[in-house]
Amino acid sequence: DAMVIQNPRYQVTQFGKPVTLSCSQTLNHNVMYWYQQKSSQAPKLLFHYYDKDFNNEADTPDNFQSRRPNTSFCFLDIRSPGLGDAAMYLCATSRDRGLNTEAFFGQGTRLTVV
Amino acid sequence: AQKITQTQPGMFVQEKEAVTLDCTYDTSDQSYGLFWYKQPSSGEMIFLIYQGSYDEQNATEGRYSLNFQKARKSANLVISASQLGDSAMYFCAMRARRSGGSNYKLTFGKGTLLTVNP
């Protein structure tokens, strides 16, 4: 059974129209991450939550925001999607942020901007 | 800064043969963890194997083993007896301490696309 679930699997949005991607987990993990993965590139960490504590990466554009209303759910909001934001967005969870802590990933949401 | 380098964009292997996927890393930290993930075309990242920087023995998980050479900063993945279902993207990743931080960021390489031929 899937433990990290991302919805939708595929999302098409218009240029400049706000879009929200969702992620839920059944693992009761403290940490939830959002990664952006463009074609032929390494997944890039956008931000993560440790419990309710939001941790933004220094190079994440302001256009990307996130919400975590409870332990199970985390949302990625793109306020004004541009063509360059088309990518696979991966949600992941981990028990903690320790050295040997494995991250569990969802199947990703592929975002297309038209 | 932490960096993971995977120099093989694509690899081909015959079914039932072994294959090695290369990974080198760079960190100034003494404590770090190395991971390999598999990403099939369906998109989900699947954890394969972990190696800690202080682990003296190479990690093994079924058909997967990690050839860890600390002095060379390499952590190559060896897949034995390749199967058609092994065709996927493979990512090497590292957890190392953030600069000035108290937690460990997971950083990925660009990946290697493995194709297993029948």
Coordinates of C-alpha atoms in Angstrom, one line a residue:
Chain A
D1 CA 0.0 0.0 0.0
A2 CA 1.3 3.4 -0.9
M3 CA 2.6 5.3 2.1
V4 CA 3.3 8.7 0.4
I5 CA 0.5 9.7 -1.9
Q6 CA 0.6 12.6 -4.3
N7 CA -2.3 14.0 -6.1
P8 CA -2.8 14.5 -8.9
R9 CA -0.3 12.4 -10.8
Y10 CA -0.5 14.8 -13.8
Q11 CA -1.4 18.4 -13.6
V12 CA -1.8 20.9 -16.5
T13 CA -2.0 24.5 -15.6
Q14 CA -2.1 27.8 -17.5
F15 CA 0.8 30.2 -17.4
G16 CA 0.3 32.5 -14.4
K17 CA -2.6 30.5 -12.9
P18 CA -2.1 29.4 -9.3
V19 CA -1.8 25.7 -8.8
T20 CA -1.6 23.5 -5.8
L21 CA -0.1 20.0 -5.5
S22 CA -0.9 17.8 -2.6
C23 CA 0.9 15.1 -0.7
S24 CA -0.3 12.9 2.1
Q25 CA 1.4 10.3 4.2
T26 CA 0.4 7.4 6.4
L27 CA 3.8 6.9 8.0
N28 CA 3.4 9.6 10.7
H29 CA 6.8 11.0 9.9
N30 CA 7.9 14.3 11.3
V31 CA 9.6 15.6 8.1
M32 CA 8.0 16.3 4.7
Y33 CA 9.9 17.5 1.7
W34 CA 9.2 18.9 -1.7
Y35 CA 11.7 18.3 -4.5
Q36 CA 11.6 19.7 -8.1
Q37 CA 12.9 17.3 -10.7
K38 CA 13.4 18.6 -14.3
S39 CA 14.3 16.3 -17.1
S40 CA 17.8 14.9 -17.0
Q41 CA 18.5 16.8 -13.8
A42 CA 19.0 15.9 -10.1
P43 CA 16.0 16.3 -7.9
K44 CA 16.3 19.7 -6.2
L45 CA 15.1 20.4 -2.7
L46 CA 12.7 23.3 -2.5
F47 CA 11.8 23.2 1.2
H48 CA 10.9 20.9 4.0
Y49 CA 8.8 20.9 7.2
Y50 CA 10.1 19.5 10.4
D51 CA 6.9 19.1 12.2
K52 CA 5.4 22.6 11.9
D53 CA 8.7 24.3 11.4
F54 CA 9.1 25.4 7.7
N55 CA 12.6 25.3 6.2
N56 CA 13.1 27.1 2.9
E57 CA 16.1 26.5 0.7
A58 CA 18.0 29.7 0.0
D59 CA 17.6 29.4 -3.8
T60 CA 13.9 28.5 -3.9
P61 CA 12.0 31.2 -5.7
D62 CA 9.3 33.1 -3.8
N63 CA 6.8 31.8 -6.4
F64 CA 6.9 28.5 -4.5
Q65 CA 5.1 28.2 -1.2
S66 CA 4.1 25.4 1.1
R67 CA 1.6 24.6 3.8
R68 CA 1.4 21.7 6.3
P69 CA -2.0 21.9 8.1
N70 CA -1.3 18.6 10.0
T71 CA 1.1 15.8 10.2
S72 CA -0.4 13.9 7.3
F73 CA -0.7 16.5 4.6
C74 CA 1.6 18.9 2.9
F75 CA 0.8 21.2 -0.1
L76 CA 3.0 22.9 -2.7
D77 CA 1.5 26.1 -4.0
I78 CA 2.9 27.7 -7.1
R79 CA 1.5 31.3 -7.2
S80 CA 2.2 32.2 -10.8
P81 CA 3.6 29.2 -12.8
G82 CA 5.9 30.0 -15.6
L83 CA 7.0 27.7 -18.4
G84 CA 10.2 27.0 -16.5
D85 CA 8.3 25.5 -13.6
A86 CA 7.2 22.6 -15.7
A87 CA 8.7 19.6 -13.9
M88 CA 8.1 16.5 -11.8
Y89 CA 7.4 17.5 -8.2
L90 CA 8.3 14.8 -5.7
C91 CA 7.1 14.7 -2.1
A92 CA 9.0 12.7 0.4
T93 CA 8.9 12.0 4.1
S94 CA 11.3 10.9 6.8
R95 CA 11.2 10.0 10.4
D96 CA 13.7 12.7 11.2
R97 CA 16.6 14.6 9.6
G98 CA 19.3 12.3 10.9
L99 CA 22.4 11.1 9.1
N100 CA 21.1 7.6 8.2
T101 CA 17.5 8.4 7.8
E102 CA 15.8 7.1 4.7
A103 CA 13.4 9.2 2.8
F104 CA 10.2 7.7 1.4
F105 CA 8.9 9.2 -1.8
G106 CA 5.6 9.5 -3.5
Q107 CA 5.1 8.8 -7.2
G108 CA 5.4 12.5 -8.1
T109 CA 3.2 15.0 -9.9
R110 CA 4.2 15.9 -13.4
L111 CA 3.3 19.5 -13.9
T112 CA 2.8 20.9 -17.4
V113 CA 2.5 24.7 -17.9
V114 CA 0.7 25.8 -21.1
Chain B
A1 CA 28.9 22.4 -0.2
Q2 CA 27.9 18.9 -0.8
K3 CA 28.0 17.5 -4.3
I4 CA 27.2 14.1 -5.9
T5 CA 28.5 13.2 -9.4
Q6 CA 27.2 10.5 -11.6
T7 CA 29.2 10.4 -14.8
Q8 CA 27.3 7.8 -16.7
P9 CA 24.1 9.3 -18.2
G10 CA 23.1 5.9 -19.5
M11 CA 24.2 2.3 -19.1
F12 CA 23.3 -0.9 -20.9
V13 CA 23.6 -4.4 -19.5
Q14 CA 22.6 -7.9 -20.7
E15 CA 20.0 -9.7 -18.6
K16 CA 21.7 -11.9 -15.9
E17 CA 24.9 -10.0 -16.0
A18 CA 26.3 -7.7 -13.3
V19 CA 26.6 -3.9 -13.7
T20 CA 28.3 -1.1 -11.8
L21 CA 26.9 2.4 -11.6
D22 CA 29.4 5.0 -10.6
C23 CA 29.0 7.7 -7.9
T24 CA 31.5 10.1 -6.5
Y25 CA 30.8 12.6 -3.8
D26 CA 32.3 15.7 -2.2
T27 CA 31.8 16.8 1.3
S28 CA 34.0 18.3 4.0
D29 CA 32.1 16.5 6.7
Q30 CA 33.5 13.4 8.4
S31 CA 30.0 12.1 9.1
Y32 CA 27.7 11.4 6.1
G33 CA 25.4 8.9 4.7
L34 CA 25.2 7.6 1.1
F35 CA 22.0 6.3 -0.5
W36 CA 21.0 4.7 -3.7
Y37 CA 17.5 5.1 -5.1
K38 CA 15.8 3.6 -8.1
Q39 CA 13.2 5.5 -10.1
P40 CA 11.2 3.5 -12.6
S41 CA 9.2 5.2 -15.4
S42 CA 6.2 5.3 -13.0
G43 CA 8.1 8.1 -11.1
E44 CA 8.3 6.8 -7.5
M45 CA 11.8 6.9 -5.9
I46 CA 12.5 3.5 -4.3
F47 CA 15.2 3.2 -1.7
L48 CA 17.8 0.5 -2.4
I49 CA 20.7 0.6 -0.1
Y50 CA 22.5 2.8 2.5
Q51 CA 26.2 3.2 3.5
G52 CA 27.3 5.2 6.5
S53 CA 30.7 7.0 6.3
Y54 CA 31.9 5.1 9.4
D55 CA 30.7 1.7 8.2
E56 CA 33.7 -0.5 7.8
Q57 CA 32.0 -3.1 5.6
N58 CA 30.3 -2.5 2.3
A59 CA 26.6 -2.5 2.4
T60 CA 24.6 -5.3 0.7
E61 CA 20.9 -5.8 0.1
G62 CA 20.0 -8.8 -1.9
R63 CA 21.3 -8.3 -5.5
Y64 CA 22.5 -4.8 -4.6
S65 CA 25.9 -4.0 -3.1
L66 CA 27.7 -0.8 -2.5
N67 CA 31.4 -0.6 -3.3
F68 CA 32.4 2.1 -0.8
Q69 CA 35.9 3.5 -1.3
K70 CA 36.2 6.3 1.3
A71 CA 39.6 7.6 0.3
R72 CA 38.4 8.0 -3.3
K73 CA 35.1 9.4 -2.2
S74 CA 33.2 6.9 -4.3
A75 CA 30.1 4.8 -3.6
N76 CA 29.4 2.7 -6.6
L77 CA 26.3 0.5 -6.9
V78 CA 26.7 -3.0 -8.1
I79 CA 23.7 -4.9 -9.3
S80 CA 24.2 -8.6 -9.8
A81 CA 22.2 -10.9 -12.0
S82 CA 20.4 -8.0 -13.8
Q83 CA 16.7 -8.5 -14.5
L84 CA 14.5 -6.7 -17.1
G85 CA 12.7 -5.0 -14.2
D86 CA 15.9 -3.3 -13.2
S87 CA 15.6 -1.0 -16.1
A88 CA 15.1 2.4 -14.5
M89 CA 16.9 5.6 -13.5
Y90 CA 19.3 5.2 -10.6
F91 CA 20.2 8.1 -8.2
C92 CA 23.0 8.3 -5.8
A93 CA 22.3 10.6 -2.9
M94 CA 24.1 11.9 0.2
R95 CA 23.1 13.2 3.6
A96 CA 25.7 15.5 5.0
R97 CA 25.5 18.3 7.5
R98 CA 24.4 21.7 6.2
S99 CA 26.9 24.5 6.5
G100 CA 26.3 26.0 10.0
G101 CA 23.2 23.8 10.4
S102 CA 22.2 21.1 12.7
N103 CA 20.5 18.7 10.3
Y104 CA 21.4 16.7 7.3
K105 CA 20.3 17.7 3.8
L106 CA 19.7 14.9 1.2
T107 CA 21.4 15.8 -2.0
F108 CA 21.0 13.9 -5.3
G109 CA 23.2 13.3 -8.3
K110 CA 21.8 13.6 -11.8
G111 CA 21.2 9.9 -12.2
T112 CA 22.1 7.0 -14.5
L113 CA 19.5 5.5 -16.8
L114 CA 20.0 1.7 -16.8
T115 CA 18.6 -0.4 -19.6
V116 CA 18.6 -4.2 -19.2
N117 CA 18.5 -6.0 -22.6
P118 CA 17.0 -9.5 -22.9

